[in-house]
Short mmCIF file of C-alpha atoms in Angstrom, two decimals:
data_model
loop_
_atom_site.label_atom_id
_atom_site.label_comp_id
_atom_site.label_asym_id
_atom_site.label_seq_id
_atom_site.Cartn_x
_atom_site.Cartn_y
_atom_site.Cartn_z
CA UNK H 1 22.28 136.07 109.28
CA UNK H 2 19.76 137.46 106.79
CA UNK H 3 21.41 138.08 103.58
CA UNK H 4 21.38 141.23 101.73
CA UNK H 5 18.34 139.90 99.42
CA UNK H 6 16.33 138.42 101.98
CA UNK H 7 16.86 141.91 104.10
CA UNK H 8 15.65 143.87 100.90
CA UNK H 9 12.71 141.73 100.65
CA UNK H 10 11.77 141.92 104.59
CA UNK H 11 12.56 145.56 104.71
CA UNK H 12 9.84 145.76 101.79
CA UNK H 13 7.43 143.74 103.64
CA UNK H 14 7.90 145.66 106.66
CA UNK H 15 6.39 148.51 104.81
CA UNK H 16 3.06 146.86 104.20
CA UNK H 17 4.54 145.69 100.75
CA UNK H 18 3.57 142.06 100.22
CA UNK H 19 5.17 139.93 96.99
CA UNK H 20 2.72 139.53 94.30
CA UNK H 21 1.39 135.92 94.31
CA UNK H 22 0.01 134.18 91.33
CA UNK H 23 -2.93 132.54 90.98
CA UNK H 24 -2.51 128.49 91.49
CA UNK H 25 -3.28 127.21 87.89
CA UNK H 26 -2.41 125.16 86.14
CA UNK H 27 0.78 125.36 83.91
CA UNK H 28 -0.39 126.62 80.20
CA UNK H 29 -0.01 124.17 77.33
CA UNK H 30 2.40 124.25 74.17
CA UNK H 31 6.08 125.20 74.61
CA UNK H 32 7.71 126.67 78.29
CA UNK H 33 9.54 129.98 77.61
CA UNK H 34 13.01 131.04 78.70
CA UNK H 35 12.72 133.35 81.38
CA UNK H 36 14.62 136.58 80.39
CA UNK H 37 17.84 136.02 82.52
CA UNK H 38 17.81 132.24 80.45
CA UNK H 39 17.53 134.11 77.02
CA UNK H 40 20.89 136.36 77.48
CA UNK H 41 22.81 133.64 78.49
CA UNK H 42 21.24 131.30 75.56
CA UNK H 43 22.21 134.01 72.82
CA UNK H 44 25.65 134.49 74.65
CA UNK H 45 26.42 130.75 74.36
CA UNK H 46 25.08 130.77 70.26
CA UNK H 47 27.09 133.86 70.10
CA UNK H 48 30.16 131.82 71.64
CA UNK H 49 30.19 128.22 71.55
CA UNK H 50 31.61 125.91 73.58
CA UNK H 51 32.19 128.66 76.22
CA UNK H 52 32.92 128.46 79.98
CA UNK H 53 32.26 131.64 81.25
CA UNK H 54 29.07 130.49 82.79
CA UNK H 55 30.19 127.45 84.69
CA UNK H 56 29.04 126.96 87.86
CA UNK H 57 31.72 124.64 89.70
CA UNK H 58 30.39 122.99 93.37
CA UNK H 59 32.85 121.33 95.42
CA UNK H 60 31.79 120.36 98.17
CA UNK H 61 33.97 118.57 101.21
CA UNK H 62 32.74 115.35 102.61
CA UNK H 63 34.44 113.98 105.67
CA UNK H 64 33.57 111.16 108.14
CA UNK H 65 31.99 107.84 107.31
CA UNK H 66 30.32 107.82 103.67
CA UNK H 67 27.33 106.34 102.62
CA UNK H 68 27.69 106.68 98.68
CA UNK H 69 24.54 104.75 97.67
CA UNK H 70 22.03 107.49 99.86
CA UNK H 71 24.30 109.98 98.72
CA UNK H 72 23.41 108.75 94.97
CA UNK H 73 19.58 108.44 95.58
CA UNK H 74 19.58 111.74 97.42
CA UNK H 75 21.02 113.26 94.22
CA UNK H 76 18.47 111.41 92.07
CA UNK H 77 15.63 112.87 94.44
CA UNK H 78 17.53 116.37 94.25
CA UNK H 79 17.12 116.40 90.29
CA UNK H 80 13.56 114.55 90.50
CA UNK H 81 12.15 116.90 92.87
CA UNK H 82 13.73 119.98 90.79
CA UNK H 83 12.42 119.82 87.39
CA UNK H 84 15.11 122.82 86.38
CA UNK H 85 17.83 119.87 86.97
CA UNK H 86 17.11 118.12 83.99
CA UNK H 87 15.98 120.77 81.57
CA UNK H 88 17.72 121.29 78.32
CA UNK H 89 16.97 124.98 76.45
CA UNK H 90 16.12 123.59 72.95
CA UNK H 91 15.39 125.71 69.81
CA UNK H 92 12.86 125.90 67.09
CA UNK H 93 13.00 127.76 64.40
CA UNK H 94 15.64 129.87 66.16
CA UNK H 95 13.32 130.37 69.45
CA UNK H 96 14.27 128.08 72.58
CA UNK H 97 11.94 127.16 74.73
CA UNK H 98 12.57 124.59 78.06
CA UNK H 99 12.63 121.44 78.05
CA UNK H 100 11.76 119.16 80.78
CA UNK H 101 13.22 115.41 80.75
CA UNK H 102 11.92 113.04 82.75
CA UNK H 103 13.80 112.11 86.04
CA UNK H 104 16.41 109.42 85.03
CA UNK H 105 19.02 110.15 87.92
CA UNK H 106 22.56 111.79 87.78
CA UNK H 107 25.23 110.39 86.05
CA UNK H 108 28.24 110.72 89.21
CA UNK H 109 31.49 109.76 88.22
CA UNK H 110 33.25 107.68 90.54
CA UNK H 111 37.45 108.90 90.95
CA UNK H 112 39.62 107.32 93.69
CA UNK H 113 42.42 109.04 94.70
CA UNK H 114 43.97 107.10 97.44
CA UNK H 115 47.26 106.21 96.58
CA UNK H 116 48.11 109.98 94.79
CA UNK H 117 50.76 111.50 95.57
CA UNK H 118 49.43 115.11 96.90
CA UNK H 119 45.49 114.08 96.25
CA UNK H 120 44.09 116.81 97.90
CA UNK H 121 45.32 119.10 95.02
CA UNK H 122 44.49 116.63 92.61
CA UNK H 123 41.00 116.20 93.87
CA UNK H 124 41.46 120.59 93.47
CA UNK H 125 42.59 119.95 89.30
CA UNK H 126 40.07 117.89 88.57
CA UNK H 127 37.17 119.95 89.63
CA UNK H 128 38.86 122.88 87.47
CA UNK H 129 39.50 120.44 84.90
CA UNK H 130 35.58 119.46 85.40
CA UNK H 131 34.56 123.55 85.55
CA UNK H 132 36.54 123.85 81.63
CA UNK H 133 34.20 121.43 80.10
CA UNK H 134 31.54 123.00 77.79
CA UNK H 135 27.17 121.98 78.51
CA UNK H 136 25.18 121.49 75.71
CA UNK H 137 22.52 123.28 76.53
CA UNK H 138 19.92 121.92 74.36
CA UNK H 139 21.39 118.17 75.05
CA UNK H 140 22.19 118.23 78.14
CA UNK H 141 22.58 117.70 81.31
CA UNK H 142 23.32 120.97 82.58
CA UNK H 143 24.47 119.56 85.78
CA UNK H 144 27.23 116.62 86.44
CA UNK H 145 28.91 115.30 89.28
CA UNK H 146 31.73 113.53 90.39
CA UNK H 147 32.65 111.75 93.68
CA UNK H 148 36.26 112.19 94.44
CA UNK H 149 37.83 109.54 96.95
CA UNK H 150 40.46 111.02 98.86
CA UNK H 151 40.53 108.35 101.97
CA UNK H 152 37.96 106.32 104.01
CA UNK H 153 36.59 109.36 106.10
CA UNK H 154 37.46 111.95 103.11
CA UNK H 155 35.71 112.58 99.88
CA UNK H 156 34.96 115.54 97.39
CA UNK H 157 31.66 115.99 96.04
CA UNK H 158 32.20 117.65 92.42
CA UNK H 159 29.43 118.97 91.03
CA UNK H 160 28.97 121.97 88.24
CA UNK H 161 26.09 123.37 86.82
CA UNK H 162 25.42 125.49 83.94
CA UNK H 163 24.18 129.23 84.70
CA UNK H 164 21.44 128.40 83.20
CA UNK H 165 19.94 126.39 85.56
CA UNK H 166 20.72 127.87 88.55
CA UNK H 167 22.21 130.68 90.95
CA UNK H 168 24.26 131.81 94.29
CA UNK H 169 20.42 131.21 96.54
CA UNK H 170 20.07 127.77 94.10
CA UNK H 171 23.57 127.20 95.79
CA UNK H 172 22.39 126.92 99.11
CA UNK H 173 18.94 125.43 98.10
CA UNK H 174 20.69 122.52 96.81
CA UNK H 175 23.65 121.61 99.67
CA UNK H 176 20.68 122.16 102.45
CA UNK H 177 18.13 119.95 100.70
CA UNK H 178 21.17 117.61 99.70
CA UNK H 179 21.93 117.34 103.75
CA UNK H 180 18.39 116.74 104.71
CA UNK H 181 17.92 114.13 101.82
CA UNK H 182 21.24 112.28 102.69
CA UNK H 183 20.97 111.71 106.47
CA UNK H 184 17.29 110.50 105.79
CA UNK H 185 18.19 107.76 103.64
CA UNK H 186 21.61 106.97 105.35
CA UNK H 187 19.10 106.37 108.50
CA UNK H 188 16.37 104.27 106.18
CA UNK H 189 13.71 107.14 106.24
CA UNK H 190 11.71 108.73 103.47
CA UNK H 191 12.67 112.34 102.33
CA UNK H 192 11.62 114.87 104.55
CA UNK H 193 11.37 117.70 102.10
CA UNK H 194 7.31 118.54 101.35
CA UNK H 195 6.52 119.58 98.00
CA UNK H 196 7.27 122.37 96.04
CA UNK H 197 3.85 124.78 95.26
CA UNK H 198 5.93 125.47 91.82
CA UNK H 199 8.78 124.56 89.44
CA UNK H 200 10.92 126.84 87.39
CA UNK H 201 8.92 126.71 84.30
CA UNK H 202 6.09 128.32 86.53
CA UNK H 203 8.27 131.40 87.21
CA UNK H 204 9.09 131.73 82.83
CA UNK H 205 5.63 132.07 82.55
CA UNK H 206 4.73 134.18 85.25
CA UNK H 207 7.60 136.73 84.52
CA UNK H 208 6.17 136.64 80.55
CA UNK H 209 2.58 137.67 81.75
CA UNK H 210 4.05 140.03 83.73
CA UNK H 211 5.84 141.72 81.28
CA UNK H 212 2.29 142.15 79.57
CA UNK H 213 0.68 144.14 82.72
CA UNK H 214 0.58 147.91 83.35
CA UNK H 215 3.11 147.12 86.41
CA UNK H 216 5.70 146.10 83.78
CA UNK H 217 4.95 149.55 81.83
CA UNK H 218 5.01 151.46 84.49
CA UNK H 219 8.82 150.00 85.71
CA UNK H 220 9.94 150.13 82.45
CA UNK H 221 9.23 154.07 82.37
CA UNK H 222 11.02 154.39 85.73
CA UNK H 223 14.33 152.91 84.21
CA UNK H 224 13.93 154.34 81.48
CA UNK H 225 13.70 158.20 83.14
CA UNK H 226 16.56 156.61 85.47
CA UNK H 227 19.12 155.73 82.61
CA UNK H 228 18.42 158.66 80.79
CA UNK H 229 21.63 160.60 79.72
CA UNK H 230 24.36 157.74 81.13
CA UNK H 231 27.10 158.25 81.29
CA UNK H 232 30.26 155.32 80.33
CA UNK H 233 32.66 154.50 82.91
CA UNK H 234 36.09 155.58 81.86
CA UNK H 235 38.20 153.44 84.13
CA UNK H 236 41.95 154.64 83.15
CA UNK H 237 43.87 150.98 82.18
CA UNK H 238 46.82 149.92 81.24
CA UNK H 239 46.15 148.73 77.97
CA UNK H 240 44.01 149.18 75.33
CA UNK H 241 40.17 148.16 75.18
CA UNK H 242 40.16 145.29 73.11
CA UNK H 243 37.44 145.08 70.47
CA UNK H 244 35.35 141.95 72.07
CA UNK H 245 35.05 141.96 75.87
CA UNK H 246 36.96 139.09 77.40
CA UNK H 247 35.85 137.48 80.93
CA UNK H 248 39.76 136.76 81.37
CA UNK H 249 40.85 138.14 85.13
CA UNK H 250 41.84 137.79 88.01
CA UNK H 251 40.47 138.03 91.77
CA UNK H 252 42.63 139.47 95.08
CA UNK H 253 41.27 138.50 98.09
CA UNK H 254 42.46 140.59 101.32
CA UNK H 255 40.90 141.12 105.06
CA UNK H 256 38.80 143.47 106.72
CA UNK H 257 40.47 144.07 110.09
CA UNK H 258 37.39 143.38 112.80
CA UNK H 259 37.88 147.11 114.12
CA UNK H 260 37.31 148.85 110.51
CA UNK H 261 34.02 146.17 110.05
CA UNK H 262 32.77 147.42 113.78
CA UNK H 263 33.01 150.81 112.14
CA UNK H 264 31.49 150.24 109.13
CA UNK H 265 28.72 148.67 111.08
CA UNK H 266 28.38 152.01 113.43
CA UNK H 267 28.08 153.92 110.41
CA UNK H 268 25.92 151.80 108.72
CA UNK H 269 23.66 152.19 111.82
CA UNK H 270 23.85 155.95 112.40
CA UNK H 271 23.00 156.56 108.11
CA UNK H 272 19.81 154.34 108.69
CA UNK H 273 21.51 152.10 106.09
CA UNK H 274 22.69 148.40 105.56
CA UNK H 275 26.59 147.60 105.09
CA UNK H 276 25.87 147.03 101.43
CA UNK H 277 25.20 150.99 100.93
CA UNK H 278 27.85 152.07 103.02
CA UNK H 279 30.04 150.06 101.07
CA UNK H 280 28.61 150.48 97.77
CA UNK H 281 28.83 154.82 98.35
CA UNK H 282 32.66 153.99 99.32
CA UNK H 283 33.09 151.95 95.91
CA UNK H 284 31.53 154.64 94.22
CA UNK H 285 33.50 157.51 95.26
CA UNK H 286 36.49 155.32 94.59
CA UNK H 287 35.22 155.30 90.93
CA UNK H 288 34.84 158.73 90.93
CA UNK H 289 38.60 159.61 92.26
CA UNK H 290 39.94 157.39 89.79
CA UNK H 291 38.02 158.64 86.77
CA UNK H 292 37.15 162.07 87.33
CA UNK H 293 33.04 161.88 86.61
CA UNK H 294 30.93 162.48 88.76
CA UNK H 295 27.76 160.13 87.39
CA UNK H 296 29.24 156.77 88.07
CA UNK H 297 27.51 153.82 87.46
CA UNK H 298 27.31 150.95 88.72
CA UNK H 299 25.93 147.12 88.25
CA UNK H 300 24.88 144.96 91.14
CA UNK H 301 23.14 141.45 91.33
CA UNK H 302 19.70 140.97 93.29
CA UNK H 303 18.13 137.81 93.85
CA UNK H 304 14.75 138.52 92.39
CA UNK H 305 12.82 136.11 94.46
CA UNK H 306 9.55 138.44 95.48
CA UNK H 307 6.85 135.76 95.27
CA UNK H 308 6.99 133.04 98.15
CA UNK H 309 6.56 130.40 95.61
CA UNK H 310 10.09 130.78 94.33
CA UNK H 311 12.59 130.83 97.75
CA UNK H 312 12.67 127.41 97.73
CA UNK H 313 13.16 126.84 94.15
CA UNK H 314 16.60 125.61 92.69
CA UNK H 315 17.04 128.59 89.18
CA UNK H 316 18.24 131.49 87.30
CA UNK H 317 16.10 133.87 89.22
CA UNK H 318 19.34 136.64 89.38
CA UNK H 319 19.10 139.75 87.89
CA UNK H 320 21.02 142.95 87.66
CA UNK H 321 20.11 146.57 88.62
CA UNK H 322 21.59 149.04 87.63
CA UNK H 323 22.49 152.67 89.87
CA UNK H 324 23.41 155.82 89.46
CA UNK H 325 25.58 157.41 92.21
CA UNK H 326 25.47 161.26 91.89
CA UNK H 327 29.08 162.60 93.25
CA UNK H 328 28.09 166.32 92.45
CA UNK H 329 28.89 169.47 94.62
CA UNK H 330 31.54 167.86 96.00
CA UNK H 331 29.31 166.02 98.89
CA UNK H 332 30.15 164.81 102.19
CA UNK H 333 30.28 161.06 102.34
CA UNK H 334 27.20 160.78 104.99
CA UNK H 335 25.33 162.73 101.66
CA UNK H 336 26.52 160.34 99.12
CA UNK H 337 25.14 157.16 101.77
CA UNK H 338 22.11 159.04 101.61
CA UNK H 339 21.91 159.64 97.56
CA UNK H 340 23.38 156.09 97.17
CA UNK H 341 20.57 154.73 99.96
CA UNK H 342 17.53 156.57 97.96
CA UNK H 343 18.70 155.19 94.47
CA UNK H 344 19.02 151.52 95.60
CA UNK H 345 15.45 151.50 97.73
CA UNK H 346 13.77 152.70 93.98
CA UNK H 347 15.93 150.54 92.57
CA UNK H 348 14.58 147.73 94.30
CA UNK H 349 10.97 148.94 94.03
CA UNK H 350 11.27 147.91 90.19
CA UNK H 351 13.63 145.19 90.74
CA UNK H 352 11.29 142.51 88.66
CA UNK H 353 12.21 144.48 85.28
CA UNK H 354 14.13 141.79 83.57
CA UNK H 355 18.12 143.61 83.26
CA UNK H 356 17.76 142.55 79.65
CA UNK H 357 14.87 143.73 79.16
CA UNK H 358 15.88 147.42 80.15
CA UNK H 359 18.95 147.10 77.64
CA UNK H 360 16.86 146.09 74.57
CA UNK H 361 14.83 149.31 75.51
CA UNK H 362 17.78 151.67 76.07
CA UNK H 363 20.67 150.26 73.35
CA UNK H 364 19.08 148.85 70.48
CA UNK H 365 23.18 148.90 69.50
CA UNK H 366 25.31 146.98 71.35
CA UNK H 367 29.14 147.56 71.75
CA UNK H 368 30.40 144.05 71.83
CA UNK H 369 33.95 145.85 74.22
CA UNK H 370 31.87 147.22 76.96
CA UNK H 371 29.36 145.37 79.41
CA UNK H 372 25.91 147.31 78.64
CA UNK H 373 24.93 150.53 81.10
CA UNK H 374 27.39 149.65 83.20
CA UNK H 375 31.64 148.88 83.03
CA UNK H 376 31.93 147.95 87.13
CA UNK H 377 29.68 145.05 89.23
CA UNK H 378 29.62 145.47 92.85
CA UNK H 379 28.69 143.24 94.92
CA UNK H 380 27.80 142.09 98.96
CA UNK H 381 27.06 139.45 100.06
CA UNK H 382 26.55 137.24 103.44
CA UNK H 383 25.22 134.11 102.42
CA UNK H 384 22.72 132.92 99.45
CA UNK H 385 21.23 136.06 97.29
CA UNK H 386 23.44 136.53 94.74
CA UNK H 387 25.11 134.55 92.30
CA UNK H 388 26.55 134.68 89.00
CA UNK H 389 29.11 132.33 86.01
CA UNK H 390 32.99 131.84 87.34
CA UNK H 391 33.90 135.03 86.51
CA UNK H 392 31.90 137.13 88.46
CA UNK H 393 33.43 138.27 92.06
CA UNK H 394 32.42 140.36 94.91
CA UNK H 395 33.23 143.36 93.05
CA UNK H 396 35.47 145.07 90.12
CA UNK H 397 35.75 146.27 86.89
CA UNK H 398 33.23 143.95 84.07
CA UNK H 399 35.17 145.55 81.18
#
């Protein structure tokens, strides 16, 4: 099943839009620049080190017969062929630029838990245990591993990543490649991935010239006449906002009952809209109920992929839009799909604007209690596309 980024992108395509590709040249001298998504999360961890928040915890399940030495080289190949695996974000003179090490293989820790007592939640502690660990992100590695033993047919694969370095798509990158690599050298054959047409680093740049163009102007007036005039969130809570946002909460998971999903689908279909707007309009007039406004704003993640070059590429390619759902004169809900559906398809027109980018332009003051533009994330998803630290969920209140 398509997910709700690769949907956007075909739906685009469909229209006669294609992805802008770069020119093949070759990668600029002198120092590689954080891409924009890499720069918030660099000043968040000066502004707050040794944090967690941005964790990226990987378990992954491994049953049956084991093969840990072409499960070690098909890591090393993993990081080797990925030069975003072993990059470090190192600053000079206050700027940080990328760094690129030289493949030298991960370091996986080796943990046998065969004669625990309950090791199936042990193997479950340590990987949280693992996930509170700070990176250094300028020493690095920004991702580790550990293989947990569990049995003979039963392992754990632990590994956790820094933000930084990667995303929800990056997720599914790396445990398909990981598959392909594994099996091949469990069966004595070479990798059967071909090689990437670009890296990471390629993408920093790109983004940077981008931001020089007219195309970057002209987005950057779009959000800005979009934003204009927005409004906060005032989410009514049961105790006071504290002065510096904290990513402390919680998550409640519950089911869909198949017959309310078949309906969501049928409406969906009738509002010549995907799930994700139906649901997003519903999450919206929520808001609204609850807080009495009528502008309600809201954050969602989109995978930010638009060249070719870069769905294959393991990354911090995520960013954030940001929309506006207009609940005034009291519409009907097939009115607010349709408002809701309009706003998101522009939205995703100027989807490459960097999300920080649009914040420097519209609050050159922050508010270090509130998220910027927006208090509530929502988001959808079906498979790779979105992504995001520990913290972030399929939907709720950000502050």
């Amino acid at each position: 099943m398509l997910s709700e980024a690769r949907r956007e992108l075909l739906q685009r395509r469909l229209r006669g839009e294609q992805g802008s590709r770069p020119e093949h040249r070759p990668r600029p001298e002198g120092p590689i620049p954080l891409s924009f998504a890499q720069q918030r999360l660099w000043f968040l961890d000066q502004l707050e080190p040794g944090s967690t928040d941005y964790n990226v915890p990987m378990p992954m399940r491994l049953t049956g017969a084991l093969d840990p030495v072409a499960l070690r080289r098909a890591l090393d190949a993993l990081v080797e062929r990925h030069e975003v695996l072993r990059t470090r974000l190192v600053a000079v003179d206050g700027v940080a630029h990328q760094v690129i090490d030289p493949p030298a293989g991960l370091a996986l820790v080796e943990v046998d838990l065969t004669g625990a007592g309950d090791r199936r939640a042990e193997a479950k502690r340590l990987v949280a245990a693992d996930a509170d660990v700070p990176f250094d992100l300028a020493a690095g590695p920004l991702i580790r591993g550990s293989l947990i033993r569990l049995g003979p047919d039963e392992h754990v694969l632990g590994l956790c990543m820094h933000h930084v370095v990667s995303d929800e798509w990056s997720a599914a990158i790396l445990n398909r490649e990981l598959v392909a690599l594994y099996e091949a050298f469990r069966r004595g054959e070479p990798s059967p991935l071909g090689p990437l047409s670009a890296q990471y680093a390629d993408f920093s740049f790109w983004q940077h010239e981008w931001m020089n163009g007219e195309k970057a102007a002209a987005a950057l007036a779009y959000w800005r006449e979009q934003l204009a005039g927005l409004q906060v969130l005032e989410l009514p809570a049961d105790h006071p906002r504290p002065r510096v946002r904290s990513a402390a909460g919680d998550t409640v998971a519950f089911d869909v009952p198949p017959a309310a999903s078949a309906r969501l689908r049928q409406l969906a279909h009738d509002a010549d809209a995907t799930v994700f707007i139906v649901l997003l309009a519903a999450f919206a007039v929520a808001l609204g109920d609850f807080t009495g406004q009528d502008d309600v704003v809201i954050g969602t993640p989109v995978a930010n992929r638009g060249r070719a070059e870069t769905e294959g590429l393991i990354g911090l390619f995520l960013n954030t839009l940001v929309l506006r759902a207009d609940l005034s004169g009291d519409p009907a809900f097939t009115d607010v799909v349709g408002r809701v559906r309009k706003v998101a398809l522009d939205a995703y027109d100027h989807q490459d604007m960097p999300f920080e980018r649009i914040v420097d332009e519209l609050l050159p003051e922050r508010d270090r209690s509130r998220t910027p533009l927006f208090q509530v994330l929502f988001n959808y998803g079906q498979g790779a596309g979105a992504g995001g630290g520990r913290g972030n969920g399929r939907g709720g209140a950000t502050g």
